[in-house]
CSV table of C-alpha atoms and ligand atoms in Angstrom, one decimal:
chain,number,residue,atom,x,y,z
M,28,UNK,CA,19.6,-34.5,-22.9
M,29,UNK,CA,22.1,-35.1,-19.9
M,30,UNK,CA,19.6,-32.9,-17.7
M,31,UNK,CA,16.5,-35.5,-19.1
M,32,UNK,CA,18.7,-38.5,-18.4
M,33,UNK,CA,19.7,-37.8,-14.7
M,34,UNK,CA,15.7,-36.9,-13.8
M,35,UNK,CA,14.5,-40.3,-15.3
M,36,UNK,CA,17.5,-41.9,-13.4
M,37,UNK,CA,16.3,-40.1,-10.3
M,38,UNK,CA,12.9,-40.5,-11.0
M,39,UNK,CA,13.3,-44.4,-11.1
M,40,UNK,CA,15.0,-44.7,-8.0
M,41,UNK,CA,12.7,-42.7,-6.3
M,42,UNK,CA,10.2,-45.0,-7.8
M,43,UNK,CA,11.7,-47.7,-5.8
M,44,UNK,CA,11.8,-45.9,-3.0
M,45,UNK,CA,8.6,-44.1,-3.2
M,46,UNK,CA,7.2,-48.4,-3.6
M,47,UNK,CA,8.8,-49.5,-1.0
M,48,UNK,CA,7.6,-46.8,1.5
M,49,UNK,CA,4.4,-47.4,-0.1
M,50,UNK,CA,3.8,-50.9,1.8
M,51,UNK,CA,4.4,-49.0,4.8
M,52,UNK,CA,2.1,-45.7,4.4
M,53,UNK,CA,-0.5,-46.1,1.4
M,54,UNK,CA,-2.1,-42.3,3.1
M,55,UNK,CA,0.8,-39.8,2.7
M,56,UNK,CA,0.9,-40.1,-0.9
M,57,UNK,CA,-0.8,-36.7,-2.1
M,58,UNK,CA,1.5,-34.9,0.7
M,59,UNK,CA,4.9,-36.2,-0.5
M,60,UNK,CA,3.7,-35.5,-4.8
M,61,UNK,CA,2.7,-32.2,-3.4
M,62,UNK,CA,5.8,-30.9,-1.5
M,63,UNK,CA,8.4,-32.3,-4.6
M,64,UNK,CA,6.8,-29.7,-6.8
M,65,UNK,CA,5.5,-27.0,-4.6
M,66,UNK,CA,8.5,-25.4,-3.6
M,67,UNK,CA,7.3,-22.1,-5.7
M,68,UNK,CA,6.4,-19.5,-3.7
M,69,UNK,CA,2.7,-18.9,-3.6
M,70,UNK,CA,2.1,-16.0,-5.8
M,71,UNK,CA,4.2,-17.9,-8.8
M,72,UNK,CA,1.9,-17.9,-12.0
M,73,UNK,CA,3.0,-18.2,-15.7
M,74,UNK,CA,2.8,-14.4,-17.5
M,75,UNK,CA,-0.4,-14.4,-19.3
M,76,UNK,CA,1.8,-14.3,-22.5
M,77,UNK,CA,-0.5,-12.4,-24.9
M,78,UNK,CA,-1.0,-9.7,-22.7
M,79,UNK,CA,0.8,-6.6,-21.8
M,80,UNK,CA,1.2,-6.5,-18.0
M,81,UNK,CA,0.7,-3.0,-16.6
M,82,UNK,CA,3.5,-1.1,-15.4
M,83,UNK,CA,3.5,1.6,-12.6
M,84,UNK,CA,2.6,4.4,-14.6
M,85,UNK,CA,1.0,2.2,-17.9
M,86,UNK,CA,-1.9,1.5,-14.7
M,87,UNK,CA,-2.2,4.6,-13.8
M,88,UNK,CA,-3.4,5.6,-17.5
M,89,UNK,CA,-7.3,4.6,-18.0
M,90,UNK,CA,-10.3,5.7,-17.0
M,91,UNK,CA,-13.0,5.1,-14.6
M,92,UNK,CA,-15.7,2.8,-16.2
M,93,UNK,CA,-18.9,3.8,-14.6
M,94,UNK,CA,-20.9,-0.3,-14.4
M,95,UNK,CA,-23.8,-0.1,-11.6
M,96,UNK,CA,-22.9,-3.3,-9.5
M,97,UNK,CA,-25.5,-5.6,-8.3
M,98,UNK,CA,-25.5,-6.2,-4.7
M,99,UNK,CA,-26.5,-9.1,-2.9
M,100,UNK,CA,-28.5,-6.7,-0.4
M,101,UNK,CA,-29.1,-3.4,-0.4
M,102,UNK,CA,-27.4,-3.9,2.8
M,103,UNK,CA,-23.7,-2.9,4.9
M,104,UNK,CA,-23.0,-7.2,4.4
M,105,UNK,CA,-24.4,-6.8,0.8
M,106,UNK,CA,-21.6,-4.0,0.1
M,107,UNK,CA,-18.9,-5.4,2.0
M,108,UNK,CA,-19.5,-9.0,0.2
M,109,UNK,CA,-19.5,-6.9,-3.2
M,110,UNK,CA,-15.8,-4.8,-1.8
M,111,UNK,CA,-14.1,-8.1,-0.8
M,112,UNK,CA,-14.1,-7.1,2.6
M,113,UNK,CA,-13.4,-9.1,5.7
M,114,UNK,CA,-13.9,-6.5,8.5
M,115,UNK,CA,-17.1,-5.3,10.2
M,116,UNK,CA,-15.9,-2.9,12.6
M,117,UNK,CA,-16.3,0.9,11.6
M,118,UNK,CA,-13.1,3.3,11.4
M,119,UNK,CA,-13.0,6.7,10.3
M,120,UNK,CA,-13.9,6.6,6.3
M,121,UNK,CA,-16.0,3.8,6.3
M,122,UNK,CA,-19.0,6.2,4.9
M,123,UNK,CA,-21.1,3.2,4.1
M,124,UNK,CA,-21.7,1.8,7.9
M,125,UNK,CA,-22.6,5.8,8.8
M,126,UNK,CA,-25.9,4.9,10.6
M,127,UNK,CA,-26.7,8.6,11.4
M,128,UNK,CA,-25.7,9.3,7.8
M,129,UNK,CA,-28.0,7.0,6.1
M,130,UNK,CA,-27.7,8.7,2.6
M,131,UNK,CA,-24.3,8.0,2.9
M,132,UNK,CA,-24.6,4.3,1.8
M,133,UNK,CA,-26.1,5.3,-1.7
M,134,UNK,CA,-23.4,7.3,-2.2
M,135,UNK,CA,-21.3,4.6,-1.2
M,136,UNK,CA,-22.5,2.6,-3.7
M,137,UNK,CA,-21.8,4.8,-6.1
M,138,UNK,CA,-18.9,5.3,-5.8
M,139,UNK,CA,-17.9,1.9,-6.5
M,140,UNK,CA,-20.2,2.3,-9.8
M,141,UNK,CA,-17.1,3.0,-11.2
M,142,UNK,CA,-14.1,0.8,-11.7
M,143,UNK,CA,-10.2,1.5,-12.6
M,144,UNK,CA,-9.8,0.4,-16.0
M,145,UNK,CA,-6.2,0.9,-17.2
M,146,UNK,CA,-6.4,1.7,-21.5
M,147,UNK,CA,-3.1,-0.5,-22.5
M,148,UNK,CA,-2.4,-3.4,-19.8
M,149,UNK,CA,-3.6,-6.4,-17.7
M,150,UNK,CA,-3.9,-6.2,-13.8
M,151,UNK,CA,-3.1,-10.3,-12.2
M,152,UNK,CA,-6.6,-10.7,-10.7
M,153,UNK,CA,-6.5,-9.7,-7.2
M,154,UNK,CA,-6.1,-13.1,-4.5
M,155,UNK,CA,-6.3,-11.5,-1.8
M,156,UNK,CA,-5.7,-15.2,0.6
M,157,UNK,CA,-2.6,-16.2,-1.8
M,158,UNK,CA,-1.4,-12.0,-0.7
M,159,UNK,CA,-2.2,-12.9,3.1
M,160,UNK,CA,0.0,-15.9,2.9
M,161,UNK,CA,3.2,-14.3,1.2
M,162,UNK,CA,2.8,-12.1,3.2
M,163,UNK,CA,2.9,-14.0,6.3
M,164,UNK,CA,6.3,-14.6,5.0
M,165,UNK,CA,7.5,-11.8,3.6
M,166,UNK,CA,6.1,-8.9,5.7
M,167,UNK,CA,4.8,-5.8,4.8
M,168,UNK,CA,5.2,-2.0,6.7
M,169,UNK,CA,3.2,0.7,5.7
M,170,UNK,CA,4.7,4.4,7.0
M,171,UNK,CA,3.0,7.6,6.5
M,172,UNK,CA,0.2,9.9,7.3
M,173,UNK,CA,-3.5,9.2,7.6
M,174,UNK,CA,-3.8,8.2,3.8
M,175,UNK,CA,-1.4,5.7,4.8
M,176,UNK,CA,-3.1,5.1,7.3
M,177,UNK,CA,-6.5,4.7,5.3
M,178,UNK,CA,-4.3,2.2,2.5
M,179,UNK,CA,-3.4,-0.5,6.2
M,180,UNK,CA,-7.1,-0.3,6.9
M,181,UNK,CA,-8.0,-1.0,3.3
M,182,UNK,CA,-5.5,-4.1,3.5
M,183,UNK,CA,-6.8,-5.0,6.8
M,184,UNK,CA,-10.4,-5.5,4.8
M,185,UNK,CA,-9.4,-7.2,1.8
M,186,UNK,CA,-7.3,-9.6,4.0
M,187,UNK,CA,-9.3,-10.0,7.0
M,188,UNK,CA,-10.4,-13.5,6.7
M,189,UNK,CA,-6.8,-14.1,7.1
M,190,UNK,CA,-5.2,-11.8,8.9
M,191,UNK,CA,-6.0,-10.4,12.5
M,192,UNK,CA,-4.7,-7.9,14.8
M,193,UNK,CA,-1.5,-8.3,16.6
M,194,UNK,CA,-2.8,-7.7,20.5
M,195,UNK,CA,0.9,-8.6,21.6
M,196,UNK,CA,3.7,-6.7,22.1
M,197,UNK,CA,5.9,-7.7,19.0
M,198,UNK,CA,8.6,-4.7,20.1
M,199,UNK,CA,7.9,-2.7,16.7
M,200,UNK,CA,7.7,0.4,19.0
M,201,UNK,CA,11.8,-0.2,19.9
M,202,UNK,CA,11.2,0.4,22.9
M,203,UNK,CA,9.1,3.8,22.6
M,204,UNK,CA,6.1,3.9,24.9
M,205,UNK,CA,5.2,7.1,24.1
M,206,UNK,CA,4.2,5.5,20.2
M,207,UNK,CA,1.8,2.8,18.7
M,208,UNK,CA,2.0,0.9,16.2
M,209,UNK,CA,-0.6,-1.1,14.1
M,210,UNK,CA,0.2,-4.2,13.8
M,211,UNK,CA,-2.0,-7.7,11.3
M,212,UNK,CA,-0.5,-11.1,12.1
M,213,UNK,CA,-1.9,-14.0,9.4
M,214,UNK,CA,-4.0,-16.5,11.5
M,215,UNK,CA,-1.6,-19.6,10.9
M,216,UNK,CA,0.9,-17.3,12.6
M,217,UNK,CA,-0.8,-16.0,15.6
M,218,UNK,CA,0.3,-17.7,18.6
M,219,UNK,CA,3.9,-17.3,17.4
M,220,UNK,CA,5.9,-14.2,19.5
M,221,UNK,CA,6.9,-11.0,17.6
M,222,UNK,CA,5.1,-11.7,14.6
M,223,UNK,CA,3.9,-9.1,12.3
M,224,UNK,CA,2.7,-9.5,8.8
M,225,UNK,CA,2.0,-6.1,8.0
M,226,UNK,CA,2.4,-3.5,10.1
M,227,UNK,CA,1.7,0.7,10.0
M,228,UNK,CA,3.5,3.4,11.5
M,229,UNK,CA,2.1,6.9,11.6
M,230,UNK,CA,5.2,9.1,10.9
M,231,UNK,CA,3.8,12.6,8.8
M,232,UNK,CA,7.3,13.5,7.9
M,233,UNK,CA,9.3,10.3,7.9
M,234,UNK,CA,12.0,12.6,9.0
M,235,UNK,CA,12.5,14.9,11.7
M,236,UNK,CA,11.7,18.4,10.8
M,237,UNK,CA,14.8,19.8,13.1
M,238,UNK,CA,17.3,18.5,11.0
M,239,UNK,CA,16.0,15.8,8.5
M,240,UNK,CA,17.5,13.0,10.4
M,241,UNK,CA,15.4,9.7,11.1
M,242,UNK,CA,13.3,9.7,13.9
M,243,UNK,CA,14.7,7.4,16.6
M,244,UNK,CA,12.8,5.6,19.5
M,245,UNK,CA,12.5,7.8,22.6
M,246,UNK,CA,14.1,10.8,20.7
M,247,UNK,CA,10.8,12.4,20.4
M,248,UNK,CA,9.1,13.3,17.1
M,249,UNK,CA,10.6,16.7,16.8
M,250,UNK,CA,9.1,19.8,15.3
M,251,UNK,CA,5.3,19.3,13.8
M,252,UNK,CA,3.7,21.3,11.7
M,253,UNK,CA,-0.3,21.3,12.8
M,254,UNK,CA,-1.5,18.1,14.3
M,255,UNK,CA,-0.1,14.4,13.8
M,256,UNK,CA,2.3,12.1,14.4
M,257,UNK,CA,6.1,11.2,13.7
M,258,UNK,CA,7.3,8.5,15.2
M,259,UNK,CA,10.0,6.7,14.6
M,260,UNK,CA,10.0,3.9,12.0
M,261,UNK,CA,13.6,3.0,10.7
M,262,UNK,CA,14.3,0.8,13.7
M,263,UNK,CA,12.4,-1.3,12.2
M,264,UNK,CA,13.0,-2.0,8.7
M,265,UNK,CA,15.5,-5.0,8.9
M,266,UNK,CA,11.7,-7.1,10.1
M,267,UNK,CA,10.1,-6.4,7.1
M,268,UNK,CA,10.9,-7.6,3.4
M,269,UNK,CA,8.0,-5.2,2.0
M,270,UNK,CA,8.1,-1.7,2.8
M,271,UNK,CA,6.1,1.5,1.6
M,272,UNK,CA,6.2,5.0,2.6
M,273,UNK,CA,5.1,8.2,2.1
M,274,UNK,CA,5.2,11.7,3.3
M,275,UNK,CA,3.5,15.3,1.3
M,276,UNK,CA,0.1,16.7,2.9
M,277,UNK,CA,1.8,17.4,6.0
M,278,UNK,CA,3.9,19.7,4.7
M,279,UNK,CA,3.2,23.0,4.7
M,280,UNK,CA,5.1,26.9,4.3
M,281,UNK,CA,6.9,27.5,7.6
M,282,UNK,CA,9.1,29.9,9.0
M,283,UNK,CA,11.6,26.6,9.6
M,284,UNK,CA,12.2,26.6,6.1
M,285,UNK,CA,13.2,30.0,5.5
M,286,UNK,CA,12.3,33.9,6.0
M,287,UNK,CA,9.5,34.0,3.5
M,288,UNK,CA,7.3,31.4,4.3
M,289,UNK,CA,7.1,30.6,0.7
M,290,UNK,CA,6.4,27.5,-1.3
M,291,UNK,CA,9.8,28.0,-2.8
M,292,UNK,CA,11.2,27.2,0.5
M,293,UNK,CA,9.1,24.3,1.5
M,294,UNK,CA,9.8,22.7,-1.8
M,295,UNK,CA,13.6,23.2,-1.3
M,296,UNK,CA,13.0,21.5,2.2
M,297,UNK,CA,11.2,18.8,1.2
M,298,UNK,CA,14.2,18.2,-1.6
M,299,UNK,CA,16.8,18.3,1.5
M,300,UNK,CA,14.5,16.0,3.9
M,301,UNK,CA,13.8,13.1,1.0
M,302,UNK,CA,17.6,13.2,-0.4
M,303,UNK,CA,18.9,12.7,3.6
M,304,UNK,CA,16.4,9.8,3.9
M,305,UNK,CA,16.9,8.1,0.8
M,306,UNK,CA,20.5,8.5,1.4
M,307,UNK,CA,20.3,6.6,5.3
M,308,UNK,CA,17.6,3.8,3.5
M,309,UNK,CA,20.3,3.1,0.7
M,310,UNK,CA,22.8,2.4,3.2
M,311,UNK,CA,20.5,0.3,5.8
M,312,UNK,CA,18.3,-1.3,3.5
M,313,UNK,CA,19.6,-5.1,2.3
M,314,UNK,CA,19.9,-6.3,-1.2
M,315,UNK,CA,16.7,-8.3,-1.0
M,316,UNK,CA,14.4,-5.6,0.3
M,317,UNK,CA,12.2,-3.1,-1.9
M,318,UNK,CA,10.7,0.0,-0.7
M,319,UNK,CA,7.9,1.7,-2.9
M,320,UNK,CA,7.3,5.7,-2.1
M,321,UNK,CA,4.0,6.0,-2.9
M,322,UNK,CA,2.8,9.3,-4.7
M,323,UNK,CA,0.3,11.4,-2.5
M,324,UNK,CA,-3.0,12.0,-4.4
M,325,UNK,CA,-4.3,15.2,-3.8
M,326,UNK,CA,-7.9,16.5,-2.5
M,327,UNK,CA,-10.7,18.9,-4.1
M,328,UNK,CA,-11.9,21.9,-3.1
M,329,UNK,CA,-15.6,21.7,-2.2
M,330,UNK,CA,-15.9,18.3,-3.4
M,331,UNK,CA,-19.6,17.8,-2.8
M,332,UNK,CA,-19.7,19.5,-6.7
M,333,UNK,CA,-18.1,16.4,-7.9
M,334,UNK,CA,-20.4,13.3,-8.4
M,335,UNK,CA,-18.6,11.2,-10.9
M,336,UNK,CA,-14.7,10.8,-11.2
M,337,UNK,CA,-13.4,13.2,-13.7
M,338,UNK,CA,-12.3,12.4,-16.9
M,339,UNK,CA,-9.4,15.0,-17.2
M,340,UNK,CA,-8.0,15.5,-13.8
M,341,UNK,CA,-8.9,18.5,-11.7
M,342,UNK,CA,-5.8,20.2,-10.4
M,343,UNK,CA,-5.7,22.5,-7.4
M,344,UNK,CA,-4.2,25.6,-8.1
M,345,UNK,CA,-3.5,27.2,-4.4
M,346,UNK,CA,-6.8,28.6,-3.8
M,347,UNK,CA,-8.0,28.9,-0.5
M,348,UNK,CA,-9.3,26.1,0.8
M,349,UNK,CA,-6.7,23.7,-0.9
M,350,UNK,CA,-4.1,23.9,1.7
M,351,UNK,CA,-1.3,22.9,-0.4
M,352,UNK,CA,-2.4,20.2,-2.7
M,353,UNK,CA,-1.1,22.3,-5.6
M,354,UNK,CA,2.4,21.1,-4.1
M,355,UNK,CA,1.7,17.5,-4.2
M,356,UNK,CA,2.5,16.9,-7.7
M,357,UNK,CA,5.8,18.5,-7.3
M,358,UNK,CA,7.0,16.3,-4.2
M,359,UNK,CA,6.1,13.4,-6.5
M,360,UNK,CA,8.3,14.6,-9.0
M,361,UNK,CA,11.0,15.1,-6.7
M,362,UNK,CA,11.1,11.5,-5.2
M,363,UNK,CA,10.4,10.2,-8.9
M,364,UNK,CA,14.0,12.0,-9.7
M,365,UNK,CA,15.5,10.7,-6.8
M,366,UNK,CA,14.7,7.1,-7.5
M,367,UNK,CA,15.4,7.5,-11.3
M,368,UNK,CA,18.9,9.0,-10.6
M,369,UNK,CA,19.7,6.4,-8.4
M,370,UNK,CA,18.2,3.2,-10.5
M,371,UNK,CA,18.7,1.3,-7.6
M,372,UNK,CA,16.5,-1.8,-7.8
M,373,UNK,CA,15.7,-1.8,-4.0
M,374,UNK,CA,13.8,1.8,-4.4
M,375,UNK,CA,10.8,1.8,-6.6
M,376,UNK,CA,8.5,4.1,-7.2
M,377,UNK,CA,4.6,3.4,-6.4
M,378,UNK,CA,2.1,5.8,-8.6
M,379,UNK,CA,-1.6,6.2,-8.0
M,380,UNK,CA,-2.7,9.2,-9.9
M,381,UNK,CA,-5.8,7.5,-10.6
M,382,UNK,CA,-7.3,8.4,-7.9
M,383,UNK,CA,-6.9,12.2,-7.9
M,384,UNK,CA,-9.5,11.8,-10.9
M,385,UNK,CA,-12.3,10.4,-7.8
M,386,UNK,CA,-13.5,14.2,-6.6
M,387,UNK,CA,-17.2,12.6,-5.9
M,388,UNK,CA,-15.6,9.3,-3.5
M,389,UNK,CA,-13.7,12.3,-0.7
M,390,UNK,CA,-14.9,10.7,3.1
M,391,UNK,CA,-17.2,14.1,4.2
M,392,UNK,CA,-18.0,16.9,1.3
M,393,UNK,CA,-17.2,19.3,1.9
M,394,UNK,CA,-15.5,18.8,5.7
M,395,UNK,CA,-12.6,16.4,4.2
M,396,UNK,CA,-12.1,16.7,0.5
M,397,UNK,CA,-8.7,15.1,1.2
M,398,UNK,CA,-9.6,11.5,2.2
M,399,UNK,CA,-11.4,8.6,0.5
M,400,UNK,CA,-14.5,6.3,1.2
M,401,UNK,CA,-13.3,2.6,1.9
M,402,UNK,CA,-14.4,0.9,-0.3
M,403,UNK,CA,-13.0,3.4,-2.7
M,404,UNK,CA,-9.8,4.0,-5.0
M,405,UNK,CA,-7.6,2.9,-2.5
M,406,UNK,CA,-8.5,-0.4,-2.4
M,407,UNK,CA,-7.2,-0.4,-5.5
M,408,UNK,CA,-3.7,0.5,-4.7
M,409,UNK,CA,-4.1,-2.5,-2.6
M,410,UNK,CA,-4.8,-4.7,-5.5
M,411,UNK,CA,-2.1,-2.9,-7.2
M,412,UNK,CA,0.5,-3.9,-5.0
M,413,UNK,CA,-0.3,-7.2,-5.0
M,414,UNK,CA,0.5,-7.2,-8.6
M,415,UNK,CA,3.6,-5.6,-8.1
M,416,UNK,CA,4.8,-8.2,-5.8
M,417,UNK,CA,3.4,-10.7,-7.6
M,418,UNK,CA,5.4,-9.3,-10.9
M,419,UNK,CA,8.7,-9.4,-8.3
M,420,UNK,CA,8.1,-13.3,-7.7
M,421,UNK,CA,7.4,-14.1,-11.5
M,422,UNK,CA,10.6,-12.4,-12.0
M,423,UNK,CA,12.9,-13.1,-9.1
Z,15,NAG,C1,1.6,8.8,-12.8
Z,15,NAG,O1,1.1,8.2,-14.0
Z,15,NAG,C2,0.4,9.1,-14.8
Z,15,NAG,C3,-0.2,8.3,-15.9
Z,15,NAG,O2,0.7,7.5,-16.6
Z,15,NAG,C4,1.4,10.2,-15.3
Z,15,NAG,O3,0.7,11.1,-16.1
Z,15,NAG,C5,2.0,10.9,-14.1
Z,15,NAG,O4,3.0,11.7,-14.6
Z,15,NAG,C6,2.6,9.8,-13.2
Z,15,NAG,N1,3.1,10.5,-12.0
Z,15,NAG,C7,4.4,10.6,-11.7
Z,15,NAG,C8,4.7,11.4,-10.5
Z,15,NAG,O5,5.2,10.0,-12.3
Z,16,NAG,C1,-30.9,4.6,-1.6
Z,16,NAG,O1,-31.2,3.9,-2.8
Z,16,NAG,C2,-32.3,3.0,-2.7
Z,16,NAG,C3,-32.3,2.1,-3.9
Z,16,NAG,O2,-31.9,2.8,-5.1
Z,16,NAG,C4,-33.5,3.8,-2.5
Z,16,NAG,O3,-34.7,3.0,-2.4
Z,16,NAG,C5,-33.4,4.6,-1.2
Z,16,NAG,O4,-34.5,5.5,-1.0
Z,16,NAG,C6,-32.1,5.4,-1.2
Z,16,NAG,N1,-31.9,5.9,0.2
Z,16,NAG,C7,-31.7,7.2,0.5
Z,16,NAG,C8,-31.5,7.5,1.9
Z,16,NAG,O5,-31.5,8.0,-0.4
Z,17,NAG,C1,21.7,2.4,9.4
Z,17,NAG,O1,23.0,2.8,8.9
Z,17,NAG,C2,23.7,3.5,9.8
Z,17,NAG,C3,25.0,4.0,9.1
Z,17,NAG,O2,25.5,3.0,8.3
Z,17,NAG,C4,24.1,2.6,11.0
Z,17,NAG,O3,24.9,3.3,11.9
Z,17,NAG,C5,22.7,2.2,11.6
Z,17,NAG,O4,23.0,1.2,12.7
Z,17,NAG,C6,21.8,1.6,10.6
Z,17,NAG,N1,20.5,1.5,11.3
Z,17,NAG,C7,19.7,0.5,11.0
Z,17,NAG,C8,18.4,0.6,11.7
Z,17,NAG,O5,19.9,-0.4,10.3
């Protein structure tokens, strides 16, 4: 009752008030009613309170429901409109806009015939403009390999109509010029300095390999195993509220790790590098932040067999061919440890499973049975984190 008294007694005065401004300016009315009650953040929304709201791992258990979508044209605009995507430049694993490939936009389309469908729990309905505009203020970074890679482009789509790319400088290479660093600034935000609202650095082993430390600007990327990139990434942290990494296909047997060469080794390696950089993130990440590690999916051996996601998932087994995907699941379980021994709220871990279940949707059977189609199942990790922040908002 007090609390009820003191809002009418507020209210009335700010009646008066609110009258005698009124002589004055009849046309900001709808501003001033707006900004009293809209200091939620964007993403607010009431629970849906009937429904059971997925869960990292409650998502990831479901099935892909095979629905053939009706396209406004049998056309690249026709698919992108039907994708939610806002980009019509071509990168790597766009196998729909393969001109010289024209079969490839059939199967394309059929690959988004099917759609994630969790058994048990509710997904918040993707907004992708509402996601844009948190995260203009609560930036994301993105640090990994090329499947990493492939889930900034997939944001860059299913944002694009608000965010653009960063041309300037923002400093997220700390000084490095030997690295780069891909960089989305929202629209409203553009001609600001040093903005970034999400942002991707390529690092393949978010450590360095030498001695598991973090990779530091102009201290090289140290050993590499094969092709790719590490570059340095914990300089800049403190920018971002949102961050998610991930390391695993880039890790292979190696005499570094020990005499034999063996898996044993690598996996005791792996244990050492993740435990040393969950260790340096606990004690330089702030209270506010959260950092998902995503789990890596793994690829399919001659994947132009597969032309429907499986039902039961296909596991790789070391065969030739494979590289070490049979090793995946195991540096999943090893982070998944590490956070749960921990239960530190900052540290999160981010499953998508589903998508080792989508053999037929690999970017070039049977040259890359390791990568996805965009639009594929990583959109939907996407969409999933948007419900995970969301859920952090609701919550918070
Ligand atoms: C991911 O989710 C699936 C389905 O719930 C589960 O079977 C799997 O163990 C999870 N993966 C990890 C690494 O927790
Ligand atoms: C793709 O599918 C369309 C419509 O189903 C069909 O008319 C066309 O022949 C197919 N194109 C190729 C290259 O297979
Ligand atoms: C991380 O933590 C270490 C040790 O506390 C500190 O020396 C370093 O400056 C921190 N680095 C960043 C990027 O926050």
């Amino acid at each position: 009752m007090p609390e009820l008294k003191k809002f009418i007694v507020v209210g009335l005065s700010a009646t008066c008030l609110f009258s005698l401004w009124l002589l004055s300016n009849t046309n900001s009315i709808v501003t001033e009613q707006t900004s009293n009650t809209d200091n939620q953040d964007i993403l607010y929304q009431e629970y849906p309170s009937s429904k059971n709201i997925c869960t990292v791992d409650s998502f990831n258990t479901g099935q892909w429901v095979h629905q053939d979508i009706g396209l406004e044209s049998h056309s690249i605009d026709g698919l992108s409109s039907y994708a939610g995507y806002h980009c019509n430049w071509d990168f790597p694993h766009r196998c729909y806009m393969r001109s010289d490939q024209p079969e490839e936009f059939n199967r394309s389309k059929a690959i988004l015939d099917y759609t994630w469908q969790p058994d048990h729990c509710t997904l918040l309905p993707f907004e992708p403009r509402k996601f844009s505009k948190h995260l203009s203020q609560n930036p994301l970074l993105l640090v990994g390999d090329s499947i990493t890679q492939l889930m900034y482009e997939s944001m860059w789509c299913l944002t694009g109509q608000d965010l653009t790319a960063q041309s300037k400088d923002t400093g997220l290479n700390g000084g490095d010029t030997e690295m780069w660093a891909s960089q989305l600034v929202h629209r409203d935000l553009a001609d600001q300095p040093d903005q970034v609202t999400v942002g991707f650095i390529r690092s393949d082993y978010l450590v360095k390999l030498d001695d598991f430390s973090p990779v530091k600007p102009n201290g090289g990327q140290g050993y590499l195993i094969g092709v790719g990139n590490n570059f340095p990434w914990v300089h800049a942290i403190s920018r971002f509220k949102y961050i998610m990494i991930n390391t695993g296909p880039h890790w292979h047997p190696d005499l570094k790790w020990g005499p034999n060469k063996d898996r044993k080794e690598l996996l005791k390696a792996f244990e050492k590098g993740m435990t040393q950089l969950l260790k340096y993130l606990k004690k330089n990440l702030s209270t506010d932040q959260r950092l998902w590690i995503r789990s890596s999916p793994y690829g399919h051996a001659q994947c132009s067999q597969y032309t429907a996601p499986d039902v039961v998932p296909v596991k790789p087994t070391g065969k030739e061919g494979e590289y070490e995907w049979d090793m995946l699941e195991k540096f999943d379980h090893i982070w998944k440890n590490l956070i749960e021994k921990e239960n530190d709220e900052r540290f999160r871990f981010f499953n998508v499973s589903m998508a080792n279940l989508r053999g037929d949707a690999h970017s070039r059977p049977d040259s890359d049975c390791l990568h996805t189609c965009l639009p594929g199942p990583v959109d939907d990790w996407n969409k999933y984190l948007f419900h995970e922040i969301t859920k952090l908002v609701i919550e918070q």
